[in-house]
PDB file of C-alpha atoms in Angstrom:
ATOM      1  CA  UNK A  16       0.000   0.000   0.000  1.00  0.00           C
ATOM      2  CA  UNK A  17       1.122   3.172  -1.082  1.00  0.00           C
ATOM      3  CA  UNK A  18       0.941   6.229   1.543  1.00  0.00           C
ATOM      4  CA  UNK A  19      -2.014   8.186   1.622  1.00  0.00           C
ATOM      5  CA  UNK A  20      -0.290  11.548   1.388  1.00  0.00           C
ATOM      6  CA  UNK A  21       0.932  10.163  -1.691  1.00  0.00           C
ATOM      7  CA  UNK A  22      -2.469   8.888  -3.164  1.00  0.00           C
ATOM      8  CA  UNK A  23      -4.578  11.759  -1.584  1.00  0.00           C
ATOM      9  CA  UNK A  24      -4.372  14.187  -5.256  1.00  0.00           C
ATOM     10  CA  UNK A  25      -4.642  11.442  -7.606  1.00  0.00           C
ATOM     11  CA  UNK A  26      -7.823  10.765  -5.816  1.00  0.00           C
ATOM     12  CA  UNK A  27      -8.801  13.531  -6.125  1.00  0.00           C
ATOM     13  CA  UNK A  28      -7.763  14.121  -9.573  1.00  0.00           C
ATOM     14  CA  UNK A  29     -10.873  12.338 -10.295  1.00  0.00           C
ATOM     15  CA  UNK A  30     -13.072  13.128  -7.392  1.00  0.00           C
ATOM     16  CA  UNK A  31     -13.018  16.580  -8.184  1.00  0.00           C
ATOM     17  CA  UNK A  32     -14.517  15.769 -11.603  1.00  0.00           C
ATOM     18  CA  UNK A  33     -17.163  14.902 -10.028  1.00  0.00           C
ATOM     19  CA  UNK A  34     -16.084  10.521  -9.304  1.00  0.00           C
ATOM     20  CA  UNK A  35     -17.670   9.245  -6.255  1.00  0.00           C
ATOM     21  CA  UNK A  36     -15.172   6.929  -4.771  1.00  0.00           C
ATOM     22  CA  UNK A  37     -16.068   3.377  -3.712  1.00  0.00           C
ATOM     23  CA  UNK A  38     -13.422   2.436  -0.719  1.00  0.00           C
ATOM     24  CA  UNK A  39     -14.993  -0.905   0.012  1.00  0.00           C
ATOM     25  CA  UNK A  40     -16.349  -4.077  -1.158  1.00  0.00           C
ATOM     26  CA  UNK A  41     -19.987  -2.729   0.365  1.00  0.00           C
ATOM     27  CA  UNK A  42     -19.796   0.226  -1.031  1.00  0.00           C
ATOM     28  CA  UNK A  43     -19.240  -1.334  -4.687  1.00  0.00           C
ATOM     29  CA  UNK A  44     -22.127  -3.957  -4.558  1.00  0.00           C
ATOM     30  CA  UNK A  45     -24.661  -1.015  -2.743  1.00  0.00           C
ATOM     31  CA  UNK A  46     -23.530   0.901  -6.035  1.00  0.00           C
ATOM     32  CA  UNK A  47     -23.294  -1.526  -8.619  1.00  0.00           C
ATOM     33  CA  UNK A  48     -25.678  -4.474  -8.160  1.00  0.00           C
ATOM     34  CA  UNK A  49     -28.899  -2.725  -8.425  1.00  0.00           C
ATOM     35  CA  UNK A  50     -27.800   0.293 -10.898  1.00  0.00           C
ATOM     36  CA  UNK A  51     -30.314   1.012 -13.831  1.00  0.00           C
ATOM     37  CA  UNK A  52     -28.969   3.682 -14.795  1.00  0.00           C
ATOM     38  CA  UNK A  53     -25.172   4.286 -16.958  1.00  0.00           C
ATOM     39  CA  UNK A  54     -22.323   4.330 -15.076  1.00  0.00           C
ATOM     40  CA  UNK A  55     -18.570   4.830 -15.733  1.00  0.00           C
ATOM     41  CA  UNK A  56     -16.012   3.021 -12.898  1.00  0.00           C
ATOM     42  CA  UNK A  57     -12.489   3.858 -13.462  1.00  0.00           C
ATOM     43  CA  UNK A  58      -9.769   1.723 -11.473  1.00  0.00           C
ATOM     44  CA  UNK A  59      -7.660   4.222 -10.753  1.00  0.00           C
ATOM     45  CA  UNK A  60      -3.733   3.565 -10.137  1.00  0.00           C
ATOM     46  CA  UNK A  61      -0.654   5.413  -8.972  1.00  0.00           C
ATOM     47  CA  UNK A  62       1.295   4.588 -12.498  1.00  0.00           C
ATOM     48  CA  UNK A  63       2.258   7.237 -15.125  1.00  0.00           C
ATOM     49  CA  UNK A  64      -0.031   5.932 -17.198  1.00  0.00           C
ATOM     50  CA  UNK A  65      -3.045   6.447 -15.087  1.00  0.00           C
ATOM     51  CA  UNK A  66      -1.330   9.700 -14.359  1.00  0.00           C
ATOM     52  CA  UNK A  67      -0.472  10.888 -17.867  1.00  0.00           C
ATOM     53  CA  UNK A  68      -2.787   8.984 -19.913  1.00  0.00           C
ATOM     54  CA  UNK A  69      -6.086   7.626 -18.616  1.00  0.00           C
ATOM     55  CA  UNK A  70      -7.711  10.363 -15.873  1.00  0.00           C
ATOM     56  CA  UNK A  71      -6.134  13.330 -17.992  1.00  0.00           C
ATOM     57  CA  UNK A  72      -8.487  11.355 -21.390  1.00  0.00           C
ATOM     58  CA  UNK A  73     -11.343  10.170 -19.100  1.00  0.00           C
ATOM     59  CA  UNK A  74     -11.817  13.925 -17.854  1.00  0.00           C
ATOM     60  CA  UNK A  75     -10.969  15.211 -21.480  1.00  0.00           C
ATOM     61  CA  UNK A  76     -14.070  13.036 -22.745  1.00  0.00           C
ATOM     62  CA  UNK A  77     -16.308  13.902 -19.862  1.00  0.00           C
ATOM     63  CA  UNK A  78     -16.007  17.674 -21.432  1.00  0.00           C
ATOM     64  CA  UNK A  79     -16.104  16.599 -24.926  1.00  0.00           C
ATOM     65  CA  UNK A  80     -19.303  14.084 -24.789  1.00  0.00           C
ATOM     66  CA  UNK A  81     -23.117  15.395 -25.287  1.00  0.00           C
ATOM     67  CA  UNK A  82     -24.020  11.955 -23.945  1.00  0.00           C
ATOM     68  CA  UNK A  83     -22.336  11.018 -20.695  1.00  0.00           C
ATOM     69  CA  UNK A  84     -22.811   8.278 -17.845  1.00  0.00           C
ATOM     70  CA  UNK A  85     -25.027   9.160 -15.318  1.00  0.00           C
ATOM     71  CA  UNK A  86     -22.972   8.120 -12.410  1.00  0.00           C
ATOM     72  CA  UNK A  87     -19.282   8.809 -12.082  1.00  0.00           C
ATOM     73  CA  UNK A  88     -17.550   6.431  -9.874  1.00  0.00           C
ATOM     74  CA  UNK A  89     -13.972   5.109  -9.016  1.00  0.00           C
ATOM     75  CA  UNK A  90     -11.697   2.635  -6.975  1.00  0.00           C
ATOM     76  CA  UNK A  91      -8.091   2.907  -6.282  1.00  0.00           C
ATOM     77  CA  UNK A  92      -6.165  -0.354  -6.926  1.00  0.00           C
ATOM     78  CA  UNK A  93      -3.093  -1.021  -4.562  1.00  0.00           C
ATOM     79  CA  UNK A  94      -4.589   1.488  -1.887  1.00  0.00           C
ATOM     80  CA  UNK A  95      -8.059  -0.134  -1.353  1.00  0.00           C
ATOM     81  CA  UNK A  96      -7.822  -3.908  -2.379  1.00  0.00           C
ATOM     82  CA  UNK A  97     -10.941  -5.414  -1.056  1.00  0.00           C
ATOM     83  CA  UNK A  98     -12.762  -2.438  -3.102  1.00  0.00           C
ATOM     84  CA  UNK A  99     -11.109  -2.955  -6.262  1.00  0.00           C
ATOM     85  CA  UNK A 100     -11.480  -6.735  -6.263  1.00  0.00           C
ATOM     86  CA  UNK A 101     -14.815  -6.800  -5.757  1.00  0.00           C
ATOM     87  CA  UNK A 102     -15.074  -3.725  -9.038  1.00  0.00           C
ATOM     88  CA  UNK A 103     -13.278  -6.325 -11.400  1.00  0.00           C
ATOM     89  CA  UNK A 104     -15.118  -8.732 -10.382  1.00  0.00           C
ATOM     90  CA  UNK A 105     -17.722  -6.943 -12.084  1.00  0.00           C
ATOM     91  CA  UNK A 106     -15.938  -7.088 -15.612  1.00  0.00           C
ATOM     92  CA  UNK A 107     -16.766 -10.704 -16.539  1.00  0.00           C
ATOM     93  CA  UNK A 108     -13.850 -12.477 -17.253  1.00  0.00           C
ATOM     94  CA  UNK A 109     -11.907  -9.565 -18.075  1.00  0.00           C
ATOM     95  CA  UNK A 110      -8.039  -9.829 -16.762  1.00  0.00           C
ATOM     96  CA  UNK A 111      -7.494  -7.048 -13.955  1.00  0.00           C
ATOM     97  CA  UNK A 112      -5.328  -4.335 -14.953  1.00  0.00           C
ATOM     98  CA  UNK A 113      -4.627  -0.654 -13.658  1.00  0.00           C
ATOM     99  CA  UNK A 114      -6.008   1.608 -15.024  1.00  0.00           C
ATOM    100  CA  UNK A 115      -9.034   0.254 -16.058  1.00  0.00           C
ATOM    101  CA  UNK A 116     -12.247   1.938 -17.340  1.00  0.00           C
ATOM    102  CA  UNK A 117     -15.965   0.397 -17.456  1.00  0.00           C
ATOM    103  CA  UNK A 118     -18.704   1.511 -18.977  1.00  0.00           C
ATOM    104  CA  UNK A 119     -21.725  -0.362 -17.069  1.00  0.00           C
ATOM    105  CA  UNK A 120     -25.856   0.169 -18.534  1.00  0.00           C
ATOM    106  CA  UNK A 121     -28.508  -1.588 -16.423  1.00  0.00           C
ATOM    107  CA  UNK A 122     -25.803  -3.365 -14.344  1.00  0.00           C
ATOM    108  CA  UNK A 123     -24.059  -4.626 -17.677  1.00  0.00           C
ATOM    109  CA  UNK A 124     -20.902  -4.851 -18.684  1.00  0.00           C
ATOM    110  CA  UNK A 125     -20.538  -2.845 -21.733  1.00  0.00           C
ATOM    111  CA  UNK A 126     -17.457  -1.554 -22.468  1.00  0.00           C
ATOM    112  CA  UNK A 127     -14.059  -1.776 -20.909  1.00  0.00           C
ATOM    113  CA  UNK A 128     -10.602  -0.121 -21.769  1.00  0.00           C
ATOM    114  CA  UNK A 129      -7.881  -1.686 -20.398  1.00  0.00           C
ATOM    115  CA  UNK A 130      -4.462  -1.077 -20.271  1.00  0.00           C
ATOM    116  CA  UNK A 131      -3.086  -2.179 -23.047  1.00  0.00           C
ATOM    117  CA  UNK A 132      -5.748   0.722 -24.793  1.00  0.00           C
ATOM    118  CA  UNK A 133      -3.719   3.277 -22.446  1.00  0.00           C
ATOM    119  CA  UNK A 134      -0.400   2.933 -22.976  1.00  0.00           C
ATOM    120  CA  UNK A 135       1.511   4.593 -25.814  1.00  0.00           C
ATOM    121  CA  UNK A 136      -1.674   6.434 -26.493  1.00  0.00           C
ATOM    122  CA  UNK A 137      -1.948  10.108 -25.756  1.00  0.00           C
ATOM    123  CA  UNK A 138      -5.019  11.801 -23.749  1.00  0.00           C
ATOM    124  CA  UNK A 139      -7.467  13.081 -26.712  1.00  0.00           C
ATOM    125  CA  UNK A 140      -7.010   9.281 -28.013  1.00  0.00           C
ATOM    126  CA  UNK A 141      -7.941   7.580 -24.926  1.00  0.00           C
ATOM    127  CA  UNK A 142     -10.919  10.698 -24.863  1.00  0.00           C
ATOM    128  CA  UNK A 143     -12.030  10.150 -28.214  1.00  0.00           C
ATOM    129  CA  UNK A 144     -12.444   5.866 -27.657  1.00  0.00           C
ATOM    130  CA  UNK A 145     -14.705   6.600 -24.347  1.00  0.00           C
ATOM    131  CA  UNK A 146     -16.626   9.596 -26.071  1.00  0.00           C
ATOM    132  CA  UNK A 147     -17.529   7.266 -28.870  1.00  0.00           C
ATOM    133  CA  UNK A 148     -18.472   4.022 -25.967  1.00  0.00           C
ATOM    134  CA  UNK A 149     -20.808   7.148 -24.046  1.00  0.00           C
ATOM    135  CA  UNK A 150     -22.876   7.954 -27.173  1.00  0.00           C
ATOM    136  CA  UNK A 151     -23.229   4.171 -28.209  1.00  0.00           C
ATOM    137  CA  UNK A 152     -24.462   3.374 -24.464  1.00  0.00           C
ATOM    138  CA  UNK A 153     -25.473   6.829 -22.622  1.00  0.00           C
ATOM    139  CA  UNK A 154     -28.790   8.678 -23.089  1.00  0.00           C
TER     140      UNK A 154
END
């Protein structure tokens, strides 16, 4: 586990674009199980490329998009484990990676980036891939 006073402003890189953060198993299930709405779940990370890449394009797309989730939410993998397990767990099958970003409608999985779709790619790319996922999926 990294140190808080580390973590504290990349949390809040995306809390304070408006992600509600999900520190516990509970709180994912009381969020996800029953959800009919759309809902974007990033797993954020402490690596460049969560740094650099993925929360400066997720935020970039939020701005862009005239269709967007309705709910905003996030976990932070290596800082709150039980929390983050229980997210992937979520992604059907999917291999866990950080970052990670799911696109969930009526408690579906229906679109996830993963890391691989991060790295080597620059912000407005990563932006432009979610903005097209919100107006195939978001009302």
């Amino acid at each position: 586990m990294y140190d808080e006073r580390l973590v504290t402003p990349m949390r809040e890189d995306l809390t304070s674009a408006g992600f509600r953060e999900m520190r516990t198993a509970a709180d994912v299930d009381a969020t996800l199980k029953d959800t009919t709405d759309t809902m974007l779940l990033v797993v954020n990370s402490v690596c460049g490329c969560a740094a650099g890449r993925a929360r400066p394009g997720i935020k970039l797309a939020l701005q862009m998009a005239n269709k967007r989730p309705a709910q905003l939410t996030t976990v932070f993998a290596g800082q709150d484990p039980e929390a983050t397990a229980r997210a992937r767990s979520y992604f059907e099958g999917h291999p866990p990676t950080s970052p990670q970003v799911a696109l969930f409608k009526d408690g579906r999985l229906v679109y996830l980036m993963q890391r691989h779709q991060i790295e080597g790619r620059d912000a407005s790319e990563i932006a432009a891939d979610l903005t097209e996922a919100f107006q195939q999926h978001c009302s």
